[in-house]
Amino acid sequence: VTDCHAAVTVTGGDYSLMLGALVGMHRGGIANCSATGNVAGGYGSFYLGGLVGACTGGVVRDSFATGAVAGADASWGLGALVGRADARAMIAHCYATGSTTGGAGAHDLGGLVGSCYGVDITHSYATGVVSAGDGSHSLGGLLGSSLGATVQDCYACGDVNGFRTLGGFVGCIQAG
């Protein structure tokens, strides 16, 4: 997907899975793309992203998202750019400015990426607020939770508000 733009609102109900303003789930490449719409899911929703819901081994580069991402209670894997990135995915020269919000018990929320597993992230940033309700955890200004990720030349400057395991840059770095 190259040189594309989406200006839409994506709304899912309870237990929504892989919602993105541009792409729900991808394994290929996304370059020079953007999304300006909001993404929202109901109770127990996961992998919601302002640009991509789930990036499973693909590349996202030179792209951005400006919309808000919101999940209800018990939601997880929410990111203003990508909800979940794994399987050696790469994110480079990207940014997100929208907020990332979850309800009570929400976890793995990030200003750029919610959940990261074995991902390389370079030259990217997030400026949106990350927040969730009571019992929430693993919230970070750039990444919510991370396992085996490499992050280089990145920054985050949005406020982070939640219950526990909060970080201005990364909420939770797991061993591995």
mmCIF file of C-alpha atoms in Angstrom:
data_model
loop_
_atom_site.group_PDB
_atom_site.id
_atom_site.type_symbol
_atom_site.label_atom_id
_atom_site.label_comp_id
_atom_site.label_asym_id
_atom_site.label_seq_id
_atom_site.Cartn_x
_atom_site.Cartn_y
_atom_site.Cartn_z
ATOM 1 C CA VAL A 1 0.000 0.000 0.000
ATOM 2 C CA THR A 2 1.775 3.136 -1.198
ATOM 3 C CA ASP A 3 0.844 6.833 -1.289
ATOM 4 C CA CYS A 4 -2.647 6.298 0.157
ATOM 5 C CA HIS A 5 -4.771 8.281 2.618
ATOM 6 C CA ALA A 6 -7.879 7.470 4.643
ATOM 7 C CA ALA A 7 -10.100 10.101 6.262
ATOM 8 C CA VAL A 8 -12.710 7.851 7.906
ATOM 9 C CA THR A 9 -14.079 6.826 11.283
ATOM 10 C CA VAL A 10 -13.825 3.108 12.077
ATOM 11 C CA THR A 11 -16.102 1.841 14.855
ATOM 12 C CA GLY A 12 -16.401 -1.708 16.158
ATOM 13 C CA GLY A 13 -18.553 -3.251 18.857
ATOM 14 C CA ASP A 14 -17.594 -5.408 21.802
ATOM 15 C CA TYR A 15 -14.632 -7.755 21.224
ATOM 16 C CA SER A 16 -13.580 -5.966 18.028
ATOM 17 C CA LEU A 17 -10.333 -7.269 16.567
ATOM 18 C CA MET A 18 -7.736 -5.585 14.277
ATOM 19 C CA LEU A 19 -9.318 -2.235 13.457
ATOM 20 C CA GLY A 20 -7.265 0.414 11.668
ATOM 21 C CA ALA A 21 -8.173 3.670 9.951
ATOM 22 C CA LEU A 22 -6.156 2.586 6.881
ATOM 23 C CA VAL A 23 -5.655 -1.198 7.247
ATOM 24 C CA GLY A 24 -7.039 -3.710 9.752
ATOM 25 C CA MET A 25 -4.227 -6.281 9.420
ATOM 26 C CA HIS A 26 -1.264 -6.472 7.073
ATOM 27 C CA ARG A 27 1.857 -8.515 6.392
ATOM 28 C CA GLY A 28 3.224 -6.542 3.461
ATOM 29 C CA GLY A 29 4.442 -2.991 3.111
ATOM 30 C CA ILE A 30 2.892 0.390 3.805
ATOM 31 C CA ALA A 31 4.781 3.479 2.625
ATOM 32 C CA ASN A 32 3.957 7.186 2.380
ATOM 33 C CA CYS A 33 0.454 6.702 3.772
ATOM 34 C CA SER A 34 -1.674 8.544 6.303
ATOM 35 C CA ALA A 35 -4.956 8.345 8.184
ATOM 36 C CA THR A 36 -6.865 11.154 9.856
ATOM 37 C CA GLY A 37 -9.951 9.384 11.203
ATOM 38 C CA ASN A 38 -10.732 8.015 14.650
ATOM 39 C CA VAL A 39 -10.830 4.307 15.568
ATOM 40 C CA ALA A 40 -13.004 2.974 18.398
ATOM 41 C CA GLY A 41 -13.894 -0.440 19.778
ATOM 42 C CA GLY A 42 -16.186 -1.695 22.523
ATOM 43 C CA TYR A 43 -15.614 -3.898 25.553
ATOM 44 C CA GLY A 44 -12.692 -6.330 25.257
ATOM 45 C CA SER A 45 -11.495 -4.977 21.901
ATOM 46 C CA PHE A 46 -7.896 -5.524 20.870
ATOM 47 C CA TYR A 47 -5.366 -4.493 18.222
ATOM 48 C CA LEU A 48 -6.785 -1.094 17.338
ATOM 49 C CA GLY A 49 -4.529 1.388 15.545
ATOM 50 C CA GLY A 50 -4.801 4.871 14.079
ATOM 51 C CA LEU A 51 -3.184 3.620 10.858
ATOM 52 C CA VAL A 52 -2.954 -0.188 11.195
ATOM 53 C CA GLY A 53 -4.682 -2.540 13.628
ATOM 54 C CA ALA A 54 -2.096 -5.354 13.463
ATOM 55 C CA CYS A 55 1.213 -5.385 11.599
ATOM 56 C CA THR A 56 2.326 -9.023 11.491
ATOM 57 C CA GLY A 57 5.756 -9.021 9.922
ATOM 58 C CA GLY A 58 5.314 -6.136 7.530
ATOM 59 C CA VAL A 59 6.915 -2.739 7.099
ATOM 60 C CA VAL A 60 5.353 0.650 7.841
ATOM 61 C CA ARG A 61 7.496 3.591 6.771
ATOM 62 C CA ASP A 62 7.175 7.310 6.059
ATOM 63 C CA SER A 63 3.580 7.271 7.306
ATOM 64 C CA PHE A 64 1.463 8.950 9.990
ATOM 65 C CA ALA A 65 -1.878 8.982 11.806
ATOM 66 C CA THR A 66 -3.594 11.904 13.525
ATOM 67 C CA GLY A 67 -6.865 10.425 14.786
ATOM 68 C CA ALA A 68 -7.784 9.214 18.262
ATOM 69 C CA VAL A 69 -7.843 5.512 19.134
ATOM 70 C CA ALA A 70 -10.253 4.468 21.889
ATOM 71 C CA GLY A 71 -11.161 1.169 23.470
ATOM 72 C CA ALA A 72 -13.648 0.472 26.241
ATOM 73 C CA ASP A 73 -13.108 -1.535 29.440
ATOM 74 C CA ALA A 74 -10.772 -4.564 29.149
ATOM 75 C CA SER A 75 -9.393 -3.396 25.784
ATOM 76 C CA TRP A 76 -5.726 -3.994 24.922
ATOM 77 C CA GLY A 77 -3.133 -3.557 22.203
ATOM 78 C CA LEU A 78 -4.131 -0.007 21.273
ATOM 79 C CA GLY A 79 -1.758 2.413 19.546
ATOM 80 C CA ALA A 80 -2.200 5.766 17.839
ATOM 81 C CA LEU A 81 -0.248 4.398 14.825
ATOM 82 C CA VAL A 82 -0.313 0.577 15.181
ATOM 83 C CA GLY A 83 -2.211 -1.554 17.693
ATOM 84 C CA ARG A 84 0.117 -4.576 17.593
ATOM 85 C CA ALA A 85 3.377 -5.113 15.720
ATOM 86 C CA ASP A 86 5.207 -8.436 15.728
ATOM 87 C CA ALA A 87 7.092 -11.089 13.733
ATOM 88 C CA ARG A 88 10.077 -8.876 12.874
ATOM 89 C CA ALA A 89 7.923 -5.992 11.680
ATOM 90 C CA MET A 90 9.633 -2.674 10.977
ATOM 91 C CA ILE A 91 8.329 0.829 11.637
ATOM 92 C CA ALA A 92 10.501 3.671 10.318
ATOM 93 C CA HIS A 93 10.083 7.431 9.883
ATOM 94 C CA CYS A 94 6.512 7.426 11.222
ATOM 95 C CA TYR A 95 4.553 9.468 13.723
ATOM 96 C CA ALA A 96 1.213 9.657 15.503
ATOM 97 C CA THR A 97 -0.415 12.693 17.104
ATOM 98 C CA GLY A 98 -3.784 11.357 18.262
ATOM 99 C CA SER A 99 -4.699 10.202 21.750
ATOM 100 C CA THR A 100 -4.903 6.553 22.815
ATOM 101 C CA THR A 101 -7.568 5.814 25.421
ATOM 102 C CA GLY A 102 -8.811 2.691 27.180
ATOM 103 C CA GLY A 103 -11.315 1.989 29.927
ATOM 104 C CA ALA A 104 -10.974 0.115 33.205
ATOM 105 C CA GLY A 105 -8.635 -2.870 33.013
ATOM 106 C CA ALA A 106 -7.178 -1.792 29.660
ATOM 107 C CA HIS A 107 -3.541 -2.645 28.993
ATOM 108 C CA ASP A 108 -0.775 -2.360 26.405
ATOM 109 C CA LEU A 109 -1.627 1.155 25.202
ATOM 110 C CA GLY A 110 0.980 3.268 23.432
ATOM 111 C CA GLY A 111 1.234 6.664 21.781
ATOM 112 C CA LEU A 112 2.759 4.960 18.718
ATOM 113 C CA VAL A 113 2.337 1.179 19.188
ATOM 114 C CA GLY A 114 0.327 -0.703 21.809
ATOM 115 C CA SER A 115 1.987 -4.163 21.843
ATOM 116 C CA CYS A 116 5.426 -4.863 20.290
ATOM 117 C CA TYR A 117 6.985 -8.299 19.853
ATOM 118 C CA GLY A 118 10.281 -8.552 17.979
ATOM 119 C CA VAL A 119 9.903 -5.222 16.175
ATOM 120 C CA ASP A 120 12.443 -2.675 14.891
ATOM 121 C CA ILE A 121 11.326 0.948 15.316
ATOM 122 C CA THR A 122 13.484 3.837 14.080
ATOM 123 C CA HIS A 123 13.174 7.602 13.604
ATOM 124 C CA SER A 124 9.571 7.750 14.832
ATOM 125 C CA TYR A 125 7.622 9.683 17.453
ATOM 126 C CA ALA A 126 4.295 10.150 19.241
ATOM 127 C CA THR A 127 2.783 13.294 20.746
ATOM 128 C CA GLY A 128 -0.680 12.193 21.877
ATOM 129 C CA VAL A 129 -1.955 11.546 25.400
ATOM 130 C CA VAL A 130 -2.171 7.897 26.509
ATOM 131 C CA SER A 131 -4.717 7.164 29.240
ATOM 132 C CA ALA A 132 -6.859 4.398 30.731
ATOM 133 C CA GLY A 133 -9.043 3.762 33.772
ATOM 134 C CA ASP A 134 -8.847 1.825 37.030
ATOM 135 C CA GLY A 135 -6.857 -1.403 36.906
ATOM 136 C CA SER A 136 -5.102 -0.411 33.680
ATOM 137 C CA HIS A 137 -1.441 -1.245 33.119
ATOM 138 C CA SER A 138 1.422 -1.144 30.618
ATOM 139 C CA LEU A 139 0.813 2.319 29.192
ATOM 140 C CA GLY A 140 3.615 4.254 27.502
ATOM 141 C CA GLY A 141 4.097 7.473 25.582
ATOM 142 C CA LEU A 142 5.663 5.574 22.650
ATOM 143 C CA LEU A 143 5.088 1.860 23.365
ATOM 144 C CA GLY A 144 2.663 0.196 25.752
ATOM 145 C CA SER A 145 4.486 -3.112 26.149
ATOM 146 C CA SER A 146 7.573 -4.462 24.458
ATOM 147 C CA LEU A 147 9.244 -7.867 24.118
ATOM 148 C CA GLY A 148 12.394 -8.157 22.027
ATOM 149 C CA ALA A 149 11.942 -4.795 20.294
ATOM 150 C CA THR A 150 14.727 -2.513 19.095
ATOM 151 C CA VAL A 151 13.968 1.214 19.323
ATOM 152 C CA GLN A 152 16.363 3.811 17.910
ATOM 153 C CA ASP A 153 16.165 7.609 17.483
ATOM 154 C CA CYS A 154 12.551 7.884 18.699
ATOM 155 C CA TYR A 155 10.727 10.102 21.183
ATOM 156 C CA ALA A 156 7.385 10.640 22.894
ATOM 157 C CA CYS A 157 6.042 13.815 24.483
ATOM 158 C CA GLY A 158 2.398 13.110 25.373
ATOM 159 C CA ASP A 159 1.169 12.662 28.960
ATOM 160 C CA VAL A 160 0.542 9.119 30.239
ATOM 161 C CA ASN A 161 -2.249 8.511 32.783
ATOM 162 C CA GLY A 162 -3.390 5.172 34.180
ATOM 163 C CA PHE A 163 -3.230 2.808 37.120
ATOM 164 C CA ARG A 164 0.161 1.010 37.150
ATOM 165 C CA THR A 165 3.220 0.167 35.014
ATOM 166 C CA LEU A 166 3.303 3.553 33.296
ATOM 167 C CA GLY A 167 6.198 5.104 31.383
ATOM 168 C CA GLY A 168 6.726 8.319 29.477
ATOM 169 C CA PHE A 169 8.454 6.265 26.780
ATOM 170 C CA VAL A 170 7.592 2.570 27.389
ATOM 171 C CA GLY A 171 5.095 1.184 29.889
ATOM 172 C CA CYS A 172 6.504 -2.330 30.259
ATOM 173 C CA ILE A 173 9.652 -3.944 28.825
ATOM 174 C CA GLN A 174 9.474 -7.707 29.178
ATOM 175 C CA ALA A 175 12.495 -9.987 29.285
ATOM 176 C CA GLY A 176 13.486 -11.562 25.987
#
